[in-house]
mmCIF file of C-alpha atoms and ligand atoms in Angstrom:
data_model
loop_
_atom_site.group_PDB
_atom_site.id
_atom_site.type_symbol
_atom_site.label_atom_id
_atom_site.label_comp_id
_atom_site.label_asym_id
_atom_site.label_seq_id
_atom_site.Cartn_x
_atom_site.Cartn_y
_atom_site.Cartn_z
ATOM 1 C CA MET A 1 0.000 0.000 0.000
ATOM 2 C CA SER A 2 1.594 3.292 -1.057
ATOM 3 C CA ALA A 3 0.833 6.641 0.566
ATOM 4 C CA PHE A 4 -1.612 7.240 -2.280
ATOM 5 C CA ASN A 5 -3.324 3.920 -2.148
ATOM 6 C CA ALA A 6 -5.843 4.279 0.627
ATOM 7 C CA ILE A 7 -7.306 0.846 -0.049
ATOM 8 C CA GLY A 8 -5.672 -1.880 1.893
ATOM 9 C CA SER A 9 -6.204 -1.455 5.617
ATOM 10 C CA ASP A 10 -7.446 -4.750 6.953
ATOM 11 C CA ARG A 11 -9.040 -3.682 10.197
ATOM 12 C CA GLU A 12 -12.653 -4.556 10.968
ATOM 13 C CA VAL A 13 -14.978 -1.746 9.997
ATOM 14 C CA GLU A 14 -18.338 -1.240 11.716
ATOM 15 C CA GLN A 15 -21.346 -0.138 9.694
ATOM 16 C CA ASP A 16 -21.956 2.740 12.138
ATOM 17 C CA GLU A 17 -18.648 4.318 11.182
ATOM 18 C CA PHE A 18 -20.352 5.496 8.010
ATOM 19 C CA THR A 19 -23.032 7.392 9.961
ATOM 20 C CA PRO A 20 -22.041 11.056 10.143
ATOM 21 C CA SER A 21 -22.280 12.913 13.451
ATOM 22 C CA ILE A 22 -23.563 16.134 11.860
ATOM 23 C CA GLU A 23 -26.713 14.824 10.093
ATOM 24 C CA PRO A 24 -27.196 11.221 11.231
ATOM 25 C CA GLN A 25 -30.918 11.090 10.348
ATOM 26 C CA PRO A 26 -31.761 11.342 6.641
ATOM 27 C CA THR A 27 -34.563 13.741 5.716
ATOM 28 C CA TRP A 28 -36.014 11.445 3.040
ATOM 29 C CA CYS A 29 -39.788 10.813 3.263
ATOM 30 C CA PRO A 30 -40.980 7.821 5.296
ATOM 31 C CA GLY A 31 -40.935 4.712 3.109
ATOM 32 C CA CYS A 32 -38.506 6.180 0.555
ATOM 33 C CA GLY A 33 -36.373 3.577 -1.223
ATOM 34 C CA ASP A 34 -33.292 5.761 -0.772
ATOM 35 C CA PHE A 35 -33.007 4.428 2.797
ATOM 36 C CA GLY A 36 -32.445 0.992 1.272
ATOM 37 C CA VAL A 37 -29.498 2.214 -0.810
ATOM 38 C CA LEU A 38 -27.883 3.864 2.201
ATOM 39 C CA LYS A 39 -28.283 0.752 4.330
ATOM 40 C CA ALA A 40 -26.951 -1.559 1.618
ATOM 41 C CA LEU A 41 -23.994 0.750 0.928
ATOM 42 C CA LYS A 42 -23.017 0.988 4.592
ATOM 43 C CA GLY A 43 -23.326 -2.779 4.985
ATOM 44 C CA ALA A 44 -21.318 -3.483 1.831
ATOM 45 C CA MET A 45 -18.465 -1.167 2.778
ATOM 46 C CA ALA A 46 -18.296 -2.562 6.306
ATOM 47 C CA ASP A 47 -18.312 -6.148 4.977
ATOM 48 C CA LEU A 48 -15.475 -5.255 2.586
ATOM 49 C CA GLY A 49 -13.547 -3.648 5.431
ATOM 50 C CA ARG A 50 -13.269 -0.303 3.672
ATOM 51 C CA ASP A 51 -12.431 2.641 5.901
ATOM 52 C CA PRO A 52 -14.510 5.808 5.431
ATOM 53 C CA GLU A 53 -11.325 7.647 4.394
ATOM 54 C CA GLU A 54 -10.643 5.150 1.612
ATOM 55 C CA ILE A 55 -13.829 6.154 -0.175
ATOM 56 C CA LEU A 56 -14.933 9.063 -2.323
ATOM 57 C CA LEU A 57 -18.680 9.279 -2.875
ATOM 58 C CA ALA A 58 -19.619 11.730 -5.649
ATOM 59 C CA THR A 59 -23.333 12.435 -6.000
ATOM 60 C CA GLY A 60 -25.584 14.386 -8.345
ATOM 61 C CA ILE A 61 -28.573 16.560 -7.446
ATOM 62 C CA GLY A 62 -31.885 15.134 -6.286
ATOM 63 C CA CYS A 63 -33.202 13.289 -3.250
ATOM 64 C CA SER A 64 -30.647 10.621 -4.204
ATOM 65 C CA GLY A 65 -27.885 13.230 -4.247
ATOM 66 C CA LYS A 66 -28.295 13.678 -0.512
ATOM 67 C CA LEU A 67 -26.690 10.270 -0.054
ATOM 68 C CA ASN A 68 -23.291 11.680 0.768
ATOM 69 C CA SER A 69 -24.743 13.886 3.520
ATOM 70 C CA TYR A 70 -25.762 10.675 5.271
ATOM 71 C CA PHE A 71 -22.726 8.541 4.425
ATOM 72 C CA ASP A 72 -19.524 9.483 6.182
ATOM 73 C CA SER A 73 -16.609 9.306 3.719
ATOM 74 C CA TYR A 74 -14.959 11.814 1.415
ATOM 75 C CA GLY A 75 -17.832 13.300 -0.539
ATOM 76 C CA PHE A 76 -18.531 15.623 -3.426
ATOM 77 C CA HIS A 77 -22.133 16.737 -3.896
ATOM 78 C CA THR A 78 -21.758 17.874 -7.502
ATOM 79 C CA ILE A 79 -24.353 19.447 -9.808
ATOM 80 C CA HIS A 80 -27.235 17.823 -11.659
ATOM 81 C CA GLY A 81 -25.974 14.976 -13.860
ATOM 82 C CA ARG A 82 -22.312 15.616 -13.116
ATOM 83 C CA SER A 83 -21.335 13.035 -10.505
ATOM 84 C CA LEU A 84 -19.520 10.915 -13.111
ATOM 85 C CA PRO A 85 -17.059 13.491 -14.506
ATOM 86 C CA VAL A 86 -16.113 14.443 -10.948
ATOM 87 C CA ALA A 87 -15.746 10.790 -9.972
ATOM 88 C CA ARG A 88 -13.628 10.105 -13.064
ATOM 89 C CA ALA A 89 -11.335 13.056 -12.400
ATOM 90 C CA ALA A 90 -10.821 11.948 -8.803
ATOM 91 C CA LYS A 91 -10.069 8.371 -9.834
ATOM 92 C CA LEU A 92 -7.638 9.544 -12.510
ATOM 93 C CA ALA A 93 -5.825 11.788 -10.051
ATOM 94 C CA ASN A 94 -5.715 9.180 -7.307
ATOM 95 C CA PRO A 95 -6.459 5.609 -8.431
ATOM 96 C CA GLY A 96 -5.911 4.524 -4.826
ATOM 97 C CA LEU A 97 -9.329 5.857 -3.852
ATOM 98 C CA GLU A 98 -12.448 3.690 -3.857
ATOM 99 C CA VAL A 99 -14.686 5.842 -6.028
ATOM 100 C CA ILE A 100 -18.470 5.574 -6.014
ATOM 101 C CA ALA A 101 -20.787 7.815 -8.011
ATOM 102 C CA ALA A 102 -24.516 8.007 -7.330
ATOM 103 C CA GLY A 103 -27.600 9.912 -8.419
ATOM 104 C CA GLY A 104 -31.167 9.629 -9.646
ATOM 105 C CA ASP A 105 -32.544 8.362 -12.954
ATOM 106 C CA GLY A 106 -33.204 11.955 -14.025
ATOM 107 C CA ASP A 107 -29.673 12.852 -13.064
ATOM 108 C CA GLY A 108 -27.867 9.903 -14.614
ATOM 109 C CA TYR A 109 -30.053 8.840 -17.539
ATOM 110 C CA GLY A 110 -31.337 12.326 -18.436
ATOM 111 C CA ILE A 111 -29.109 15.355 -18.028
ATOM 112 C CA GLY A 112 -26.050 13.214 -17.274
ATOM 113 C CA GLY A 113 -26.771 10.586 -19.910
ATOM 114 C CA ASN A 114 -23.780 11.560 -22.005
ATOM 115 C CA HIS A 115 -21.411 11.094 -19.055
ATOM 116 C CA PHE A 116 -23.004 7.738 -18.291
ATOM 117 C CA MET A 117 -22.476 6.486 -21.840
ATOM 118 C CA HIS A 118 -18.867 7.574 -22.045
ATOM 119 C CA SER A 119 -17.876 6.479 -18.540
ATOM 120 C CA ALA A 120 -19.191 3.025 -19.408
ATOM 121 C CA ARG A 121 -17.453 3.074 -22.785
ATOM 122 C CA GLU A 122 -14.142 4.036 -21.174
ATOM 123 C CA ASN A 123 -14.631 1.416 -18.455
ATOM 124 C CA HIS A 124 -13.491 3.739 -15.654
ATOM 125 C CA ASP A 125 -12.851 1.742 -12.516
ATOM 126 C CA MET A 126 -15.711 2.828 -10.263
ATOM 127 C CA THR A 127 -19.172 1.917 -9.063
ATOM 128 C CA TYR A 128 -22.146 3.874 -10.369
ATOM 129 C CA ILE A 129 -25.417 3.561 -8.446
ATOM 130 C CA VAL A 130 -28.521 4.980 -10.120
ATOM 131 C CA PHE A 131 -31.536 5.424 -7.844
ATOM 132 C CA ASP A 132 -34.258 4.491 -10.315
ATOM 133 C CA ASN A 133 -37.606 5.701 -8.942
ATOM 134 C CA GLU A 134 -39.071 6.564 -12.353
ATOM 135 C CA VAL A 135 -39.682 10.224 -11.404
ATOM 136 C CA PHE A 136 -37.871 13.446 -10.546
ATOM 137 C CA GLY A 137 -38.306 13.111 -6.780
ATOM 138 C CA LEU A 138 -36.744 16.266 -5.363
ATOM 139 C CA THR A 139 -38.560 18.634 -7.721
ATOM 140 C CA LYS A 140 -41.957 17.045 -6.976
ATOM 141 C CA GLY A 141 -42.596 14.123 -9.220
ATOM 142 C CA GLN A 142 -42.108 15.234 -12.809
ATOM 143 C CA THR A 143 -41.750 12.606 -15.526
ATOM 144 C CA SER A 144 -38.230 11.185 -15.810
ATOM 145 C CA PRO A 145 -36.404 9.125 -18.471
ATOM 146 C CA THR A 146 -37.588 5.890 -16.849
ATOM 147 C CA SER A 147 -41.239 6.908 -16.296
ATOM 148 C CA PRO A 148 -43.527 4.495 -18.111
ATOM 149 C CA LYS A 149 -45.370 5.595 -21.248
ATOM 150 C CA GLY A 150 -48.682 7.073 -20.152
ATOM 151 C CA HIS A 151 -47.428 7.948 -16.649
ATOM 152 C CA LYS A 152 -49.323 11.026 -15.422
ATOM 153 C CA SER A 153 -47.529 13.797 -13.584
ATOM 154 C CA LYS A 154 -47.816 17.570 -13.217
ATOM 155 C CA THR A 155 -45.659 18.033 -16.319
ATOM 156 C CA GLN A 156 -47.490 15.343 -18.286
ATOM 157 C CA PRO A 157 -51.120 15.527 -17.092
ATOM 158 C CA LYS A 158 -52.311 13.669 -20.184
ATOM 159 C CA GLY A 159 -49.729 10.951 -19.676
ATOM 160 C CA ASN A 160 -46.119 10.559 -20.751
ATOM 161 C CA ALA A 161 -45.940 10.446 -24.541
ATOM 162 C CA LYS A 162 -42.448 8.900 -24.559
ATOM 163 C CA SER A 163 -41.331 5.332 -24.034
ATOM 164 C CA PRO A 164 -38.880 4.897 -21.171
ATOM 165 C CA ILE A 165 -35.199 4.439 -21.895
ATOM 166 C CA ARG A 166 -33.608 1.035 -21.329
ATOM 167 C CA PRO A 167 -30.947 1.617 -18.680
ATOM 168 C CA LEU A 168 -29.493 -1.909 -18.653
ATOM 169 C CA SER A 169 -29.323 -2.154 -22.438
ATOM 170 C CA LEU A 170 -27.835 1.329 -22.683
ATOM 171 C CA SER A 171 -25.206 0.423 -20.139
ATOM 172 C CA LEU A 172 -24.326 -2.817 -21.913
ATOM 173 C CA THR A 173 -24.179 -1.332 -25.359
ATOM 174 C CA SER A 174 -22.069 1.584 -24.104
ATOM 175 C CA GLY A 175 -19.482 -0.783 -22.637
ATOM 176 C CA ALA A 176 -20.014 -1.153 -18.873
ATOM 177 C CA SER A 177 -18.150 -4.228 -17.668
ATOM 178 C CA TYR A 178 -20.472 -4.994 -14.737
ATOM 179 C CA VAL A 179 -24.234 -4.463 -15.042
ATOM 180 C CA ALA A 180 -26.771 -5.349 -12.354
ATOM 181 C CA ARG A 181 -30.204 -4.375 -11.135
ATOM 182 C CA THR A 182 -31.319 -4.554 -7.539
ATOM 183 C CA ALA A 183 -34.116 -3.073 -5.454
ATOM 184 C CA ALA A 184 -34.475 -1.271 -2.148
ATOM 185 C CA VAL A 185 -37.044 -3.881 -1.125
ATOM 186 C CA ASN A 186 -34.289 -6.500 -1.390
ATOM 187 C CA PRO A 187 -31.574 -5.233 0.997
ATOM 188 C CA ASN A 188 -29.594 -8.482 1.210
ATOM 189 C CA GLN A 189 -29.235 -8.846 -2.536
ATOM 190 C CA ALA A 190 -28.507 -5.098 -2.813
ATOM 191 C CA LYS A 191 -25.647 -5.342 -0.341
ATOM 192 C CA GLU A 192 -24.102 -8.314 -2.166
ATOM 193 C CA ILE A 193 -24.401 -6.581 -5.537
ATOM 194 C CA ILE A 194 -22.761 -3.408 -4.215
ATOM 195 C CA LYS A 195 -19.915 -5.505 -2.797
ATOM 196 C CA GLU A 196 -19.352 -7.196 -6.166
ATOM 197 C CA ALA A 197 -19.543 -3.872 -8.006
ATOM 198 C CA VAL A 198 -17.009 -2.257 -5.686
ATOM 199 C CA GLU A 199 -14.617 -5.182 -6.052
ATOM 200 C CA HIS A 200 -15.040 -5.280 -9.820
ATOM 201 C CA ASP A 201 -12.181 -3.779 -11.851
ATOM 202 C CA GLY A 202 -13.892 -1.509 -14.343
ATOM 203 C CA PHE A 203 -17.144 0.428 -14.686
ATOM 204 C CA ALA A 204 -19.831 -1.225 -12.563
ATOM 205 C CA HIS A 205 -23.361 0.048 -13.094
ATOM 206 C CA ILE A 206 -26.177 -0.747 -10.683
ATOM 207 C CA ASP A 207 -29.718 0.210 -11.670
ATOM 208 C CA PHE A 208 -31.127 0.411 -8.139
ATOM 209 C CA LEU A 209 -34.952 0.397 -8.043
ATOM 210 C CA THR A 210 -36.017 2.800 -5.311
ATOM 211 C CA GLN A 211 -39.665 3.452 -4.585
ATOM 212 C CA CYS A 212 -40.824 7.085 -4.232
ATOM 213 C CA PRO A 213 -44.078 6.741 -2.262
ATOM 214 C CA THR A 214 -44.582 10.528 -2.246
ATOM 215 C CA TRP A 215 -44.638 11.197 -5.994
ATOM 216 C CA ASN A 216 -44.914 7.801 -7.611
ATOM 217 C CA LYS A 217 -47.888 5.964 -6.227
ATOM 218 C CA ASP A 218 -47.130 3.010 -8.494
ATOM 219 C CA ALA A 219 -44.099 2.375 -6.317
ATOM 220 C CA ARG A 220 -45.595 -0.900 -5.111
ATOM 221 C CA GLN A 221 -44.624 -2.313 -8.511
ATOM 222 C CA TYR A 222 -41.237 -3.039 -6.974
ATOM 223 C CA VAL A 223 -42.670 -5.768 -4.779
ATOM 224 C CA PRO A 224 -42.222 -8.681 -5.165
ATOM 225 C CA TYR A 225 -38.970 -9.024 -7.079
ATOM 226 C CA ILE A 226 -37.416 -12.076 -8.734
ATOM 227 C CA ASP A 227 -33.699 -12.779 -8.424
ATOM 228 C CA ILE A 228 -32.692 -14.112 -11.848
ATOM 229 C CA GLN A 229 -29.731 -15.955 -10.349
ATOM 230 C CA ASP A 230 -32.026 -17.817 -7.934
ATOM 231 C CA SER A 231 -34.841 -18.540 -10.387
ATOM 232 C CA ASP A 232 -35.101 -21.761 -12.430
ATOM 233 C CA ASP A 233 -36.789 -19.761 -15.200
ATOM 234 C CA TYR A 234 -33.615 -17.887 -16.107
ATOM 235 C CA ASP A 235 -30.139 -19.251 -16.660
ATOM 236 C CA HIS A 236 -28.327 -16.809 -18.927
ATOM 237 C CA ASP A 237 -24.520 -16.763 -18.880
ATOM 238 C CA ILE A 238 -23.488 -13.452 -17.296
ATOM 239 C CA HIS A 239 -20.142 -13.582 -19.142
ATOM 240 C CA ASP A 240 -21.830 -13.790 -22.539
ATOM 241 C CA LYS A 241 -22.718 -10.305 -23.782
ATOM 242 C CA GLU A 242 -25.300 -11.424 -26.304
ATOM 243 C CA GLN A 243 -27.164 -13.442 -23.682
ATOM 244 C CA ALA A 244 -26.848 -10.538 -21.233
ATOM 245 C CA GLU A 245 -28.386 -8.164 -23.769
ATOM 246 C CA LYS A 246 -31.357 -10.484 -24.326
ATOM 247 C CA MET A 247 -31.841 -10.854 -20.580
ATOM 248 C CA ALA A 248 -31.616 -7.093 -20.074
ATOM 249 C CA ARG A 249 -34.326 -6.457 -22.660
ATOM 250 C CA LYS A 250 -36.509 -9.058 -20.998
ATOM 251 C CA ALA A 251 -36.072 -7.393 -17.596
ATOM 252 C CA GLU A 252 -36.722 -3.925 -18.998
ATOM 253 C CA ASP A 253 -39.964 -5.039 -20.677
ATOM 254 C CA ALA A 254 -41.075 -7.050 -17.654
ATOM 255 C CA LEU A 255 -40.663 -4.124 -15.246
ATOM 256 C CA TYR A 256 -43.470 -2.171 -16.864
ATOM 257 C CA GLU A 257 -45.684 -5.236 -16.790
ATOM 258 C CA GLY A 258 -45.219 -5.520 -13.026
ATOM 259 C CA GLU A 259 -42.558 -8.229 -12.911
ATOM 260 C CA VAL A 260 -39.321 -7.106 -11.306
ATOM 261 C CA LEU A 261 -36.300 -9.089 -12.466
ATOM 262 C CA THR A 262 -33.181 -8.300 -10.486
ATOM 263 C CA GLY A 263 -29.651 -9.682 -10.259
ATOM 264 C CA ARG A 264 -26.467 -9.704 -12.305
ATOM 265 C CA PHE A 265 -26.844 -9.233 -16.043
ATOM 266 C CA PHE A 266 -23.258 -8.964 -17.235
ATOM 267 C CA VAL A 267 -19.737 -9.346 -15.880
ATOM 268 C CA GLU A 268 -16.651 -8.861 -18.045
ATOM 269 C CA GLU A 269 -13.260 -9.392 -16.449
ATOM 270 C CA GLY A 270 -9.880 -8.159 -17.565
ATOM 271 C CA ARG A 271 -10.731 -5.306 -19.938
ATOM 272 C CA ARG A 272 -8.426 -2.330 -19.454
ATOM 273 C CA SER A 273 -9.896 0.971 -18.312
ATOM 274 C CA TYR A 274 -9.199 4.073 -20.383
ATOM 275 C CA PRO A 275 -6.308 5.226 -18.150
ATOM 276 C CA GLU A 276 -4.846 1.708 -18.163
ATOM 277 C CA GLU A 277 -5.086 1.653 -21.944
ATOM 278 C CA LYS A 278 -3.338 5.043 -22.114
ATOM 279 C CA LYS A 279 -0.552 3.827 -19.840
ATOM 280 C CA HIS A 280 -0.223 0.680 -21.899
ATOM 281 C CA ARG A 281 0.358 2.850 -24.978
ATOM 282 C CA GLY A 282 2.909 4.992 -23.148
ATOM 283 C CA ASP A 283 0.552 7.936 -23.417
ATOM 284 C CA MET A 284 0.163 8.564 -19.693
ATOM 285 C CA PRO A 285 2.656 8.573 -16.804
ATOM 286 C CA GLU A 286 2.673 5.451 -14.634
ATOM 287 C CA ASP A 287 2.612 7.488 -11.411
ATOM 288 C CA SER A 288 -0.710 9.048 -10.536
ATOM 289 C CA LEU A 289 -1.180 12.808 -10.469
ATOM 290 C CA ALA A 290 -1.480 12.649 -6.670
ATOM 291 C CA GLU A 291 1.876 10.877 -6.380
ATOM 292 C CA ARG A 292 3.655 13.263 -8.732
ATOM 293 C CA TYR A 293 2.117 16.279 -7.021
ATOM 294 C CA TRP A 294 3.776 15.367 -3.740
ATOM 295 C CA ASP A 295 7.054 14.227 -5.292
ATOM 296 C CA GLU A 296 9.560 17.100 -5.514
ATOM 297 C CA ASP A 297 11.579 15.204 -8.131
ATOM 298 C CA ALA A 298 8.623 14.483 -10.384
ATOM 299 C CA GLU A 299 9.129 15.452 -13.993
ATOM 300 C CA TRP A 300 6.177 17.318 -15.446
ATOM 301 C CA GLU A 301 7.198 16.837 -19.042
ATOM 302 C CA ARG A 302 3.778 17.032 -20.586
ATOM 303 C CA SER A 303 2.873 20.166 -18.644
ATOM 304 C CA TYR A 304 6.142 21.856 -19.608
ATOM 305 C CA ASP A 305 5.616 20.911 -23.240
ATOM 306 C CA PHE A 306 2.165 22.336 -23.067
ATOM 307 C CA ILE A 307 3.412 25.639 -21.625
ATOM 308 C CA GLU A 308 6.220 25.865 -24.195
ATOM 309 C CA ARG A 309 3.813 25.192 -27.042
ATOM 310 C CA HIS A 310 1.736 28.160 -25.940
ATOM 311 C CA GLU A 311 4.557 30.638 -25.353
HETATM 312 C C1 TPP B 401 -28.962 21.908 -14.470
HETATM 313 C C2 TPP B 401 -30.118 21.676 -13.563
HETATM 314 N N1 TPP B 401 -31.334 21.485 -14.088
HETATM 315 C C3 TPP B 401 -32.379 21.253 -13.283
HETATM 316 C C4 TPP B 401 -32.206 21.221 -11.923
HETATM 317 C C5 TPP B 401 -33.400 20.994 -11.031
HETATM 318 N N2 TPP B 401 -33.434 19.669 -10.492
HETATM 319 C C6 TPP B 401 -32.923 19.392 -9.264
HETATM 320 S S1 TPP B 401 -33.129 17.814 -8.828
HETATM 321 C C7 TPP B 401 -33.926 17.474 -10.294
HETATM 322 C C8 TPP B 401 -34.476 16.104 -10.623
HETATM 323 C C9 TPP B 401 -34.143 15.065 -9.654
HETATM 324 O O1 TPP B 401 -34.619 13.826 -10.127
HETATM 325 P P1 TPP B 401 -33.697 12.560 -10.135
HETATM 326 O O2 TPP B 401 -32.386 12.860 -10.740
HETATM 327 O O3 TPP B 401 -34.451 11.435 -10.752
HETATM 328 O O4 TPP B 401 -33.403 12.299 -8.588
HETATM 329 P P2 TPP B 401 -34.391 12.002 -7.366
HETATM 330 O O5 TPP B 401 -34.725 13.334 -6.763
HETATM 331 O O6 TPP B 401 -35.592 11.289 -7.898
HETATM 332 O O7 TPP B 401 -33.558 11.176 -6.465
HETATM 333 C C10 TPP B 401 -34.010 18.590 -11.103
HETATM 334 C C11 TPP B 401 -34.650 18.645 -12.429
HETATM 335 C C12 TPP B 401 -30.912 21.431 -11.410
HETATM 336 N N3 TPP B 401 -30.648 21.358 -10.105
HETATM 337 N N4 TPP B 401 -29.885 21.658 -12.248
HETATM 338 S S1 SF4 B 402 -39.758 12.743 -2.703
HETATM 339 FE FE1 SF4 B 402 -39.646 10.548 -3.208
HETATM 340 S S2 SF4 B 402 -37.479 10.171 -3.682
HETATM 341 FE FE2 SF4 B 402 -37.608 12.121 -2.551
HETATM 342 S S3 SF4 B 402 -37.320 11.596 -0.383
HETATM 343 FE FE3 SF4 B 402 -39.508 11.614 -0.766
HETATM 344 S S4 SF4 B 402 -40.045 9.490 -1.275
HETATM 345 FE FE4 SF4 B 402 -37.820 9.713 -1.500
#
């Protein structure tokens, strides 16, 4: 473990260590699925023995974005749809950090959709949790990219005229190397999936179904769920992308018919991330920016070249 690799302490970590002293009680509405994400995340990090100071949690804006107020680690509450670029920059500067990005479906699949696509494509080594409640929660229930066709809200009183996007398919086709769906009503599975995603080398996307009982009265659709890994009806090979894509489409269609299929859809091991690929090509220094910053003897060749080119 180098000074810039925070990951590696092997002490036992208690779940409570992630509860901040300043705002220990979340202000989410009673029954909100966001509580389930927080609980699963705390449990996963404690099980993995990660210290709060090993972790950076970058969040977007929304009810979901409040996650890092209630989770004690390094945190960056960014702007709407921008958790991923911040998370990527932090991971690039200090690969020794455990980086988690999180936000809502409006945040990640709407305004931040471009960042989602390209972070997956570049296989940045991080976990991305999308709180998928099928509405804009914080701003009072407007239609979001995952709202079903026909869903009525204040912005769409005659019903949503658009079909929802397919988050799992989008993730797969963009290049995420770990793709899963879980649900707040299934805290044990959620914790296990977060643990796998965190341990995965590459971009791990979790579409996390979170009910919003305040603005989405159809929230009960998330109960009961089916775990595709436990069910005899499904046996796709999670290492086979074509099979994963078929399974993802099935799960996306089923959700709007009231059947919630959760579990792992795709796992790809051993693909280099964008920075690894750059290093492999000799196009990026081996030492991280954080290491070079603190090293008085570090050579900043590229920066000097850049300055000279502009003189
Ligand atoms: C650039 C920008 N546009 C719009 C907003 C207003 N805004 C804040 S949160 C939000 C939607 C939140 O919905 P979602 O991302 O699904 O998260 P949730 O609240 O459901 O967790 C919007 C539109 C903003 N903060 N910034
Ligand atoms: S508005 Fe919905 S998403 Fe936001 S805290 Fe309340 S229940 Fe949760």
